[in-house]
Amino acid sequence: MRKDKKLILLKELLLTDDRALIGALNLKINTLESIIEQREKLSQKVDPLIDLKLQEYTNDIPKKLGPMITESLKNEILKSKNQVVDALYPIIGKMIKKYIQQEFKILSDKINHQLKKRFSIASFLRLFKSKFMGVDEESLMLQELAKTAIQEIFIIEKKSGLLKANFSKTTTIDKEVISAMLTAIKSFVEEAFITGEEHLEAIEYGLYNIHIQNFESYYIAVVIHGVYDTIYKSKLKSKLLDFSANNISNTTNTNLAEKLAEVFKNGII
Amino acid sequence: MVSSKKVVLLGHFGVGKSSIIRKFVNNEFSSDYKVSIGVHILKKEVQLSNNDSVSIIIWDMEGTDSLTLINKVYLLGTHSFIYVYDVTRPLTFKSLSQDIISLKTRFPTSLIKTVGNKVDLLTDIEKEKHQVLFKINDYLSSAKTGENIEQLFQDIAIELKH
Ligand SMILES: Nc1nc2c(ncn2[C@@H]2O[C@H](COP(=O)(O)OP(=O)(O)OP(=O)(O)O)[C@@H](O)[C@H]2O)c(=O)[nH]1
Ligand SMILES: [Mg+2]
């Protein structure tokens, strides 16, 4: 083939293709245009119909589908009881746990009460034990009661949070800073969460309970390790009332700390 | 004999309350700022003479724009207030005189000290100007250099003792 002929052919090829392509594109565009036009025309008519139907359908769902859904849910639950239980377990578990804890507290209070009543039997058993094992009765008794023990007692000025006196089994913590902190916490809680004449009565802190008892110008905070139930609480309350009446109310008592140590010496009430 | 006294630091945000206490109690200073939340309590014993000292229980309050925002129960039974402001930020001493009056009426028996802190950031001339502006019983202090920090607590301890 000659060179210019080749060129003509190439031109033809290229131009033909172009033209064909443009033609095809035009066709496509036209079809699309007409489709869109038709759609628009159609939708003007159809849309309101669809809307109406949809509305009817939505209105009917509860009537028509409600019973069906309930029924199939029932079946599903029946078929897969275990899964449902699994899903609900954590939630119910928490509720049950709370309930059980509460019941346990009541039960343990009851048992403690019973034990108190049957003290004579307990002491008889102890006597028997001590004779049998050769340990003195008192140390056995201490051992039994050691479940609840007083770790610290703070007598604190209400307003300033300054420490008036302290009884302590430890020496590591700074009592004066603790007193101020306790007072800040107490003030904050009473101001923020408690209305009227109520007062913060106890703080739970890990294994410890802090019993708080208010007096006129001061309060007493007792850090307790072990069981802190209603029986113990009431016993401690009257003990502190006694202590206050005998030692704090007569203002000139300078040896409050010594008195505290004397009265609560082994931390057991 | 040791007696204990409650001292409360008040003032706007970031004026250096915690820094002043830190300098006084631990002789430390840091330039990073940790906002205080609630109340923090520290203690330091101030020796007055051989057998005489005062145990200062320091309540470091969170900064506030207004004294009325402070939970008032925290302020009860305070032996001395330290009102701290920042000498470089007028906003922090704008309500100073009003606040002092209000404190005096609410706590008539408490000692009140005002402290202009961060004085290390002022030039000598600025410092003089500032001193003219405020009365003589004020302290100009720096938690950074330690200027007047020891003095402030020493004076409070002596005054509370007598
Ligand atoms: N240069 C200088 N900076 C200081 C001084 N005192 C405190 N600062 C800085 O100021 C910033 C705030 O100090 P803080 O002691 O946290 O202030 P504060 O008053 O306790 O702040 P709040 O607890 O939020 O109210 C920190 O970055 C400190 O390093 C001072 O005397 N000089
Ligand atoms: Mg602070």
Short mmCIF file of C-alpha atoms and ligand atoms in Angstrom, two decimals:
data_model
loop_
_atom_site.label_atom_id
_atom_site.label_comp_id
_atom_site.label_asym_id
_atom_site.label_seq_id
_atom_site.Cartn_x
_atom_site.Cartn_y
_atom_site.Cartn_z
CA MET A 1 0.00 0.00 0.00
CA ARG A 2 1.18 3.47 -0.75
CA LYS A 3 1.91 5.87 1.89
CA ASP A 4 -0.89 8.41 1.16
CA LYS A 5 -3.39 5.64 0.61
CA LYS A 6 -2.51 4.28 4.02
CA LEU A 7 -3.10 7.70 5.44
CA ILE A 8 -6.53 7.99 3.84
CA LEU A 9 -7.49 4.63 5.21
CA LEU A 10 -6.34 5.57 8.64
CA LYS A 11 -8.31 8.84 8.44
CA GLU A 12 -11.37 6.97 7.33
CA LEU A 13 -11.03 4.47 10.11
CA LEU A 14 -10.59 7.11 12.70
CA LEU A 15 -13.35 9.37 11.44
CA THR A 16 -15.78 6.53 10.96
CA ASP A 17 -15.20 5.35 14.47
CA ASP A 18 -15.68 8.83 15.80
CA ARG A 19 -18.84 9.28 13.97
CA ALA A 20 -20.15 5.93 15.05
CA LEU A 21 -19.29 6.68 18.61
CA ILE A 22 -20.97 10.06 18.54
CA GLY A 23 -24.01 8.47 16.95
CA ALA A 24 -24.18 5.80 19.61
CA LEU A 25 -23.80 8.36 22.33
CA ASN A 26 -26.51 10.52 20.88
CA LEU A 27 -28.79 7.56 20.76
CA LYS A 28 -28.07 6.74 24.36
CA ILE A 29 -28.65 10.31 25.47
CA ASN A 30 -31.93 10.43 23.62
CA THR A 31 -33.15 7.23 25.18
CA LEU A 32 -32.15 8.42 28.61
CA GLU A 33 -33.87 11.72 28.05
CA SER A 34 -37.07 10.05 27.01
CA ILE A 35 -36.89 7.62 29.91
CA ILE A 36 -36.53 10.49 32.33
CA GLU A 37 -39.34 12.37 30.69
CA GLN A 38 -41.58 9.34 30.85
CA ARG A 39 -40.66 8.75 34.45
CA GLU A 40 -41.50 12.28 35.36
CA LYS A 41 -44.79 12.04 33.59
CA LEU A 42 -45.48 8.72 35.22
CA SER A 43 -44.45 9.71 38.69
CA GLN A 44 -46.73 12.70 38.62
CA LYS A 45 -49.55 10.27 38.28
CA VAL A 46 -48.23 7.40 40.31
CA ASP A 47 -46.58 9.09 43.28
CA PRO A 48 -49.77 10.21 44.98
CA LEU A 49 -51.10 6.70 44.57
CA ILE A 50 -48.02 5.19 46.15
CA ASP A 51 -48.16 7.68 48.96
CA LEU A 52 -51.75 6.78 49.64
CA LYS A 53 -51.03 3.09 49.59
CA LEU A 54 -48.05 3.53 51.85
CA GLN A 55 -50.14 5.51 54.28
CA GLU A 56 -52.84 2.86 54.32
CA TYR A 57 -50.25 0.19 54.78
CA THR A 58 -48.60 1.99 57.70
CA ASN A 59 -51.95 2.45 59.33
CA ASP A 60 -52.74 -1.20 58.91
CA ILE A 61 -49.46 -2.61 60.18
CA PRO A 62 -50.43 -2.86 63.82
CA LYS A 63 -53.75 -4.45 62.86
CA LYS A 64 -52.46 -6.77 60.19
CA LEU A 65 -48.95 -7.53 61.26
CA GLY A 66 -49.16 -7.07 65.03
CA PRO A 67 -50.64 -10.43 65.88
CA MET A 68 -48.34 -12.09 63.38
CA ILE A 69 -45.25 -10.53 64.88
CA THR A 70 -46.31 -11.37 68.40
CA GLU A 71 -47.05 -14.90 67.39
CA SER A 72 -43.73 -15.42 65.62
CA LEU A 73 -41.87 -13.80 68.51
CA LYS A 74 -43.56 -16.21 70.87
CA ASN A 75 -42.53 -19.09 68.68
CA GLU A 76 -38.99 -17.79 68.41
CA ILE A 77 -38.70 -17.39 72.14
CA LEU A 78 -40.12 -20.83 72.73
CA LYS A 79 -37.73 -22.32 70.19
CA SER A 80 -34.68 -20.57 71.55
CA LYS A 81 -35.30 -20.18 75.24
CA ASN A 82 -31.63 -20.48 76.02
CA GLN A 83 -30.57 -17.55 73.84
CA VAL A 84 -33.23 -15.35 75.38
CA VAL A 85 -32.15 -16.31 78.84
CA ASP A 86 -28.56 -15.59 77.90
CA ALA A 87 -29.46 -12.16 76.67
CA LEU A 88 -31.50 -11.25 79.70
CA TYR A 89 -29.26 -12.91 82.25
CA PRO A 90 -26.89 -10.03 82.93
CA ILE A 91 -29.75 -7.64 83.55
CA ILE A 92 -31.78 -9.97 85.68
CA GLY A 93 -28.61 -11.20 87.32
CA LYS A 94 -27.89 -7.75 88.64
CA MET A 95 -31.37 -7.41 90.05
CA ILE A 96 -31.22 -10.80 91.67
CA LYS A 97 -27.79 -10.10 93.10
CA LYS A 98 -29.04 -6.93 94.70
CA TYR A 99 -32.04 -8.72 96.08
CA ILE A 100 -29.97 -11.58 97.42
CA GLN A 101 -27.48 -9.20 99.01
CA GLN A 102 -30.33 -7.46 100.73
CA GLU A 103 -31.83 -10.76 101.90
CA PHE A 104 -28.44 -11.92 103.09
CA LYS A 105 -28.05 -8.80 105.12
CA ILE A 106 -31.40 -9.40 106.77
CA LEU A 107 -30.54 -13.03 107.31
CA SER A 108 -27.16 -12.26 108.83
CA ASP A 109 -28.75 -9.68 111.08
CA LYS A 110 -31.24 -12.31 112.17
CA ILE A 111 -28.54 -14.87 112.80
CA ASN A 112 -26.56 -12.39 114.82
CA HIS A 113 -29.64 -11.67 116.80
CA GLN A 114 -30.17 -15.37 117.41
CA LEU A 115 -26.58 -15.78 118.46
CA LYS A 116 -26.99 -13.02 120.93
CA LYS A 117 -30.04 -14.72 122.38
CA ARG A 118 -28.29 -18.03 122.60
CA PHE A 119 -25.24 -16.57 124.19
CA SER A 120 -25.45 -18.94 127.11
CA ILE A 121 -25.13 -21.93 124.84
CA ALA A 122 -22.26 -20.31 123.02
CA SER A 123 -20.45 -19.57 126.24
CA PHE A 124 -21.03 -23.11 127.41
CA LEU A 125 -19.50 -24.43 124.21
CA ARG A 126 -16.60 -22.07 124.65
CA LEU A 127 -16.01 -23.23 128.16
CA PHE A 128 -16.04 -26.81 126.94
CA LYS A 129 -13.64 -25.95 124.14
CA SER A 130 -11.27 -24.11 126.44
CA LYS A 131 -11.18 -26.97 128.90
CA PHE A 132 -10.66 -29.41 126.10
CA MET A 133 -7.98 -27.48 124.24
CA GLY A 134 -6.33 -25.80 127.17
CA VAL A 135 -6.83 -22.27 125.90
CA ASP A 136 -8.30 -19.68 128.23
CA GLU A 137 -11.90 -18.78 127.67
CA GLU A 138 -11.37 -15.10 127.17
CA SER A 139 -8.94 -15.42 124.32
CA LEU A 140 -11.36 -17.78 122.62
CA MET A 141 -14.07 -15.21 123.04
CA LEU A 142 -11.84 -12.51 121.61
CA GLN A 143 -11.03 -14.72 118.68
CA GLU A 144 -14.70 -15.17 117.93
CA LEU A 145 -15.59 -11.56 118.26
CA ALA A 146 -12.53 -10.33 116.41
CA LYS A 147 -14.57 -10.47 113.22
CA THR A 148 -15.57 -6.87 113.81
CA ALA A 149 -12.93 -4.55 115.11
CA ILE A 150 -12.51 -0.84 115.51
CA GLN A 151 -9.43 0.46 113.72
CA GLU A 152 -9.68 4.15 114.38
CA ILE A 153 -11.80 6.61 116.27
CA PHE A 154 -11.79 10.29 115.42
CA ILE A 155 -13.50 12.99 117.43
CA ILE A 156 -13.72 15.89 115.04
CA GLU A 157 -14.89 19.48 115.32
CA LYS A 158 -17.86 19.79 112.97
CA LYS A 159 -17.16 23.15 111.37
CA SER A 160 -13.40 23.34 111.07
CA GLY A 161 -12.77 19.63 110.65
CA LEU A 162 -9.99 19.84 113.24
CA LEU A 163 -9.21 16.73 115.22
CA LYS A 164 -10.08 16.88 118.92
CA ALA A 165 -8.96 13.39 119.82
CA ASN A 166 -8.04 10.14 118.18
CA PHE A 167 -7.71 6.49 119.04
CA SER A 168 -5.77 4.47 116.56
CA LYS A 169 -4.28 1.09 115.86
CA THR A 170 -2.07 2.45 113.13
CA THR A 171 0.53 5.18 113.02
CA THR A 172 1.12 5.54 109.31
CA ILE A 173 -1.70 7.83 108.26
CA ASP A 174 -1.92 11.50 109.14
CA LYS A 175 -4.93 11.76 111.42
CA GLU A 176 -5.29 15.49 111.10
CA VAL A 177 -5.43 15.40 107.31
CA ILE A 178 -7.85 12.45 107.41
CA SER A 179 -10.12 14.38 109.81
CA ALA A 180 -10.23 17.36 107.50
CA MET A 181 -10.86 15.16 104.47
CA LEU A 182 -13.66 13.27 106.22
CA THR A 183 -15.21 16.59 107.14
CA ALA A 184 -14.94 17.85 103.57
CA ILE A 185 -16.57 14.68 102.23
CA LYS A 186 -19.28 14.79 104.88
CA SER A 187 -20.00 18.47 104.22
CA PHE A 188 -20.09 17.90 100.50
CA VAL A 189 -22.46 14.94 100.68
CA GLU A 190 -24.77 16.57 103.19
CA GLU A 191 -24.90 19.76 101.15
CA ALA A 192 -25.36 18.07 97.80
CA PHE A 193 -27.51 15.02 98.45
CA ILE A 194 -29.16 15.21 101.83
CA THR A 195 -31.99 17.53 102.67
CA GLY A 196 -33.13 18.92 106.00
CA GLU A 197 -31.86 17.55 109.23
CA GLU A 198 -30.49 14.30 107.86
CA HIS A 199 -26.81 13.53 108.14
CA LEU A 200 -24.32 11.24 106.53
CA GLU A 201 -24.28 8.15 108.74
CA ALA A 202 -21.71 5.89 107.18
CA ILE A 203 -19.14 5.65 104.44
CA GLU A 204 -18.23 2.33 102.89
CA TYR A 205 -14.59 2.15 101.97
CA GLY A 206 -13.29 -1.15 100.64
CA LEU A 207 -13.26 -3.60 103.52
CA TYR A 208 -13.92 -0.82 105.98
CA ASN A 209 -17.00 0.98 107.13
CA ILE A 210 -16.79 4.42 108.61
CA HIS A 211 -19.50 4.95 111.18
CA ILE A 212 -20.39 8.61 111.63
CA GLN A 213 -22.26 9.93 114.64
CA ASN A 214 -23.19 13.56 115.12
CA PHE A 215 -23.13 15.54 118.32
CA GLU A 216 -23.67 19.22 118.93
CA SER A 217 -20.39 20.79 117.92
CA TYR A 218 -18.42 17.71 116.94
CA TYR A 219 -18.90 14.32 115.35
CA ILE A 220 -17.32 10.96 115.95
CA ALA A 221 -16.06 8.84 113.08
CA VAL A 222 -15.26 5.20 113.74
CA VAL A 223 -13.41 3.09 111.20
CA ILE A 224 -14.60 -0.49 111.45
CA HIS A 225 -13.19 -3.63 109.93
CA GLY A 226 -15.61 -6.52 109.59
CA VAL A 227 -19.34 -6.99 109.98
CA TYR A 228 -21.11 -3.69 110.41
CA ASP A 229 -24.76 -4.63 110.77
CA THR A 230 -27.70 -3.00 112.48
CA ILE A 231 -27.01 -4.77 115.75
CA TYR A 232 -23.38 -3.72 115.81
CA LYS A 233 -24.39 -0.25 114.73
CA SER A 234 -26.86 0.23 117.58
CA LYS A 235 -24.39 -1.15 120.08
CA LEU A 236 -21.72 1.22 118.87
CA LYS A 237 -24.15 4.12 118.88
CA SER A 238 -25.04 3.71 122.53
CA LYS A 239 -21.41 3.16 123.43
CA LEU A 240 -20.46 6.44 121.79
CA LEU A 241 -23.37 8.23 123.42
CA ASP A 242 -22.16 7.00 126.78
CA PHE A 243 -18.62 7.99 126.03
CA SER A 244 -19.68 11.45 124.96
CA ALA A 245 -21.85 12.01 128.02
CA ASN A 246 -19.12 10.86 130.38
CA ASN A 247 -16.08 12.43 128.80
CA ILE A 248 -16.70 15.07 126.17
CA SER A 249 -19.60 17.02 127.60
CA ASN A 250 -17.58 18.17 130.60
CA THR A 251 -15.53 20.58 128.60
CA THR A 252 -12.30 20.56 130.53
CA ASN A 253 -11.33 17.02 129.73
CA THR A 254 -7.88 17.40 128.28
CA ASN A 255 -7.12 13.73 128.07
CA LEU A 256 -9.79 12.73 125.65
CA ALA A 257 -7.39 10.58 123.68
CA GLU A 258 -6.38 8.68 126.80
CA LYS A 259 -10.02 8.14 127.66
CA LEU A 260 -10.71 6.86 124.16
CA ALA A 261 -7.84 4.42 124.42
CA GLU A 262 -9.04 3.28 127.81
CA VAL A 263 -12.62 2.65 126.72
CA PHE A 264 -11.92 1.14 123.31
CA LYS A 265 -8.57 -0.43 124.10
CA ASN A 266 -8.89 -3.69 122.15
CA GLY A 267 -11.13 -2.27 119.46
CA ILE A 268 -13.98 -4.53 120.42
CA ILE A 269 -17.25 -3.35 121.85
CA MET B 1 2.39 22.44 122.76
CA VAL B 2 0.95 21.93 119.27
CA SER B 3 -2.32 23.53 118.31
CA SER B 4 -4.07 23.03 114.98
CA LYS B 5 -5.51 25.75 112.77
CA LYS B 6 -7.59 25.64 109.62
CA VAL B 7 -6.29 27.79 106.77
CA VAL B 8 -8.22 28.12 103.49
CA LEU B 9 -6.79 29.39 100.18
CA LEU B 10 -9.24 31.12 97.85
CA GLY B 11 -9.06 32.92 94.53
CA HIS B 12 -9.59 32.74 90.81
CA PHE B 13 -8.47 29.93 88.53
CA GLY B 14 -4.77 29.49 88.04
CA VAL B 15 -3.56 32.26 90.33
CA GLY B 16 -1.17 29.85 92.03
CA LYS B 17 -2.97 28.64 95.17
CA SER B 18 -1.80 25.06 94.79
CA SER B 19 1.67 26.21 93.78
CA ILE B 20 2.01 28.37 96.89
CA ILE B 21 1.03 25.43 99.09
CA ARG B 22 3.33 23.07 97.25
CA LYS B 23 6.22 25.46 97.67
CA PHE B 24 5.46 25.88 101.36
CA VAL B 25 4.87 22.20 102.17
CA ASN B 26 7.35 20.45 99.85
CA ASN B 27 9.57 23.30 98.65
CA GLU B 28 8.79 22.36 95.06
CA PHE B 29 7.60 24.32 92.04
CA SER B 30 6.40 23.16 88.65
CA SER B 31 5.37 25.27 85.69
CA ASP B 32 2.73 22.88 84.45
CA TYR B 33 -0.79 23.65 85.47
CA LYS B 34 -3.07 21.03 86.97
CA VAL B 35 -6.49 22.48 87.65
CA SER B 36 -7.67 21.69 91.18
CA ILE B 37 -11.09 20.13 91.53
CA GLY B 38 -13.01 20.22 94.79
CA VAL B 39 -10.84 20.62 97.81
CA HIS B 40 -7.43 19.23 98.61
CA ILE B 41 -6.09 19.07 102.15
CA LEU B 42 -2.48 19.24 103.31
CA LYS B 43 -0.72 19.86 106.56
CA LYS B 44 2.44 21.51 107.75
CA GLU B 45 3.74 22.25 111.17
CA VAL B 46 5.21 25.70 111.70
CA GLN B 47 7.81 25.95 114.44
CA LEU B 48 7.49 29.17 116.42
CA SER B 49 10.01 28.53 119.14
CA ASN B 50 11.72 25.56 120.72
CA ASN B 51 8.62 24.15 122.31
CA ASP B 52 5.94 26.04 120.48
CA SER B 53 4.48 25.17 117.09
CA VAL B 54 1.30 25.45 115.10
CA SER B 55 -0.05 22.66 112.95
CA ILE B 56 -1.57 24.27 109.88
CA ILE B 57 -4.26 22.27 108.12
CA ILE B 58 -4.41 23.80 104.65
CA TRP B 59 -7.56 23.58 102.52
CA ASP B 60 -6.67 24.17 98.88
CA MET B 61 -9.90 25.16 97.16
CA GLU B 62 -10.61 24.91 93.45
CA GLY B 63 -10.47 28.25 91.64
CA THR B 64 -13.69 30.21 91.22
CA ASP B 65 -14.88 33.31 89.44
CA SER B 66 -16.87 34.26 92.48
CA LEU B 67 -16.74 33.53 96.18
CA THR B 68 -20.45 32.81 96.17
CA LEU B 69 -19.81 29.70 94.08
CA ILE B 70 -17.83 28.05 96.87
CA ASN B 71 -19.71 25.51 98.95
CA LYS B 72 -20.04 27.54 102.13
CA VAL B 73 -19.68 24.58 104.48
CA TYR B 74 -16.05 24.30 103.39
CA LEU B 75 -15.40 27.75 104.78
CA LEU B 76 -16.90 27.22 108.24
CA GLY B 77 -14.55 27.23 111.19
CA THR B 78 -11.68 28.73 109.20
CA HIS B 79 -9.04 30.45 111.31
CA SER B 80 -7.38 32.22 108.41
CA PHE B 81 -8.26 32.84 104.78
CA ILE B 82 -5.58 33.48 102.19
CA TYR B 83 -7.04 35.29 99.20
CA VAL B 84 -4.68 34.78 96.28
CA TYR B 85 -4.67 36.74 93.04
CA ASP B 86 -2.35 36.86 90.04
CA VAL B 87 -0.51 40.20 89.71
CA THR B 88 -0.31 39.76 85.94
CA ARG B 89 -4.06 39.19 85.42
CA PRO B 90 -6.27 42.14 86.51
CA LEU B 91 -9.33 39.96 86.17
CA THR B 92 -8.17 38.03 89.22
CA PHE B 93 -8.07 41.12 91.49
CA LYS B 94 -10.98 42.99 89.96
CA SER B 95 -13.35 41.95 92.76
CA LEU B 96 -10.68 41.80 95.47
CA SER B 97 -11.93 44.57 97.78
CA GLN B 98 -15.55 43.45 97.46
CA ASP B 99 -14.62 39.85 98.20
CA ILE B 100 -12.60 40.85 101.27
CA ILE B 101 -15.50 42.87 102.64
CA SER B 102 -17.88 39.99 102.08
CA LEU B 103 -15.49 37.56 103.79
CA LYS B 104 -15.10 39.92 106.75
CA THR B 105 -18.84 40.19 107.23
CA ARG B 106 -19.44 36.47 106.89
CA PHE B 107 -16.50 35.40 109.05
CA PRO B 108 -15.81 38.31 111.41
CA THR B 109 -13.44 36.37 113.66
CA SER B 110 -11.28 34.91 110.90
CA LEU B 111 -7.93 36.32 109.87
CA ILE B 112 -7.78 37.37 106.20
CA LYS B 113 -4.61 37.76 104.15
CA THR B 114 -4.43 38.90 100.54
CA VAL B 115 -1.58 37.69 98.39
CA GLY B 116 -0.58 38.94 94.94
CA ASN B 117 1.25 36.00 93.43
CA LYS B 118 3.56 35.50 90.42
CA VAL B 119 5.48 38.65 91.33
CA ASP B 120 8.54 37.14 89.61
CA LEU B 121 6.84 38.03 86.32
CA LEU B 122 6.86 41.76 87.09
CA THR B 123 9.69 44.21 86.47
CA ASP B 124 10.83 46.28 89.45
CA ILE B 125 8.92 49.31 88.17
CA GLU B 126 5.74 47.34 87.64
CA LYS B 127 6.14 45.87 91.10
CA GLU B 128 6.40 49.31 92.68
CA LYS B 129 3.33 50.49 90.82
CA HIS B 130 1.44 47.49 92.04
CA GLN B 131 2.50 48.07 95.62
CA VAL B 132 1.16 51.60 95.50
CA LEU B 133 -2.12 50.26 94.20
CA PHE B 134 -2.56 47.85 97.09
CA LYS B 135 -2.23 48.31 100.80
CA ILE B 136 0.77 47.40 102.90
CA ASN B 137 -0.72 44.34 104.60
CA ASP B 138 -0.76 42.52 101.26
CA TYR B 139 1.96 40.14 100.35
CA LEU B 140 3.51 40.00 96.94
CA SER B 141 4.70 36.47 96.52
CA SER B 142 6.15 34.03 94.07
CA ALA B 143 5.63 30.32 94.28
CA LYS B 144 8.39 30.05 91.72
CA THR B 145 11.18 31.84 93.59
CA GLY B 146 9.66 31.26 97.04
CA GLU B 147 9.51 34.98 97.74
CA ASN B 148 7.34 35.71 100.81
CA ILE B 149 5.85 32.23 100.95
CA GLU B 150 7.49 31.14 104.19
CA GLN B 151 6.88 34.61 105.63
CA LEU B 152 3.17 34.48 104.87
CA PHE B 153 2.58 31.25 106.76
CA GLN B 154 4.94 32.19 109.56
CA ASP B 155 3.00 35.42 110.13
CA ILE B 156 -0.31 33.58 110.07
CA ALA B 157 0.94 31.01 112.55
CA ILE B 158 2.11 33.72 114.96
CA GLU B 159 -1.11 35.70 114.69
CA LEU B 160 -3.27 32.63 115.20
CA LYS B 161 -1.26 31.54 118.19
CA HIS B 162 -1.95 34.80 120.07
N1 LIG C 1 5.85 32.46 87.09
C1 LIG C 1 5.05 32.00 88.04
N2 LIG C 1 4.15 31.06 87.74
C2 LIG C 1 3.37 30.59 88.72
C3 LIG C 1 3.49 31.03 90.06
N3 LIG C 1 2.57 30.39 90.82
C4 LIG C 1 1.93 29.55 90.00
N4 LIG C 1 2.39 29.67 88.74
C5 LIG C 1 1.91 28.91 87.57
O1 LIG C 1 0.54 29.23 87.37
C6 LIG C 1 -0.19 28.09 86.96
C7 LIG C 1 -1.36 27.82 87.89
O2 LIG C 1 -0.88 27.49 89.18
P1 LIG C 1 -1.75 26.68 90.23
O3 LIG C 1 -0.97 26.66 91.48
O4 LIG C 1 -2.22 25.41 89.69
O5 LIG C 1 -3.01 27.65 90.38
P2 LIG C 1 -4.32 27.44 91.26
O6 LIG C 1 -4.71 28.74 91.80
O7 LIG C 1 -4.13 26.32 92.21
O8 LIG C 1 -5.36 27.00 90.11
P3 LIG C 1 -6.81 26.34 90.32
O9 LIG C 1 -6.62 25.20 91.26
O10 LIG C 1 -7.25 25.91 88.98
O11 LIG C 1 -7.67 27.40 90.86
C8 LIG C 1 0.81 26.95 86.91
O12 LIG C 1 1.24 26.78 85.60
C9 LIG C 1 1.94 27.42 87.80
O13 LIG C 1 3.16 26.89 87.41
C10 LIG C 1 4.47 32.05 90.34
O14 LIG C 1 4.65 32.51 91.46
N5 LIG C 1 5.23 32.48 89.29
MG MG C 2 -5.18 24.60 92.52
#
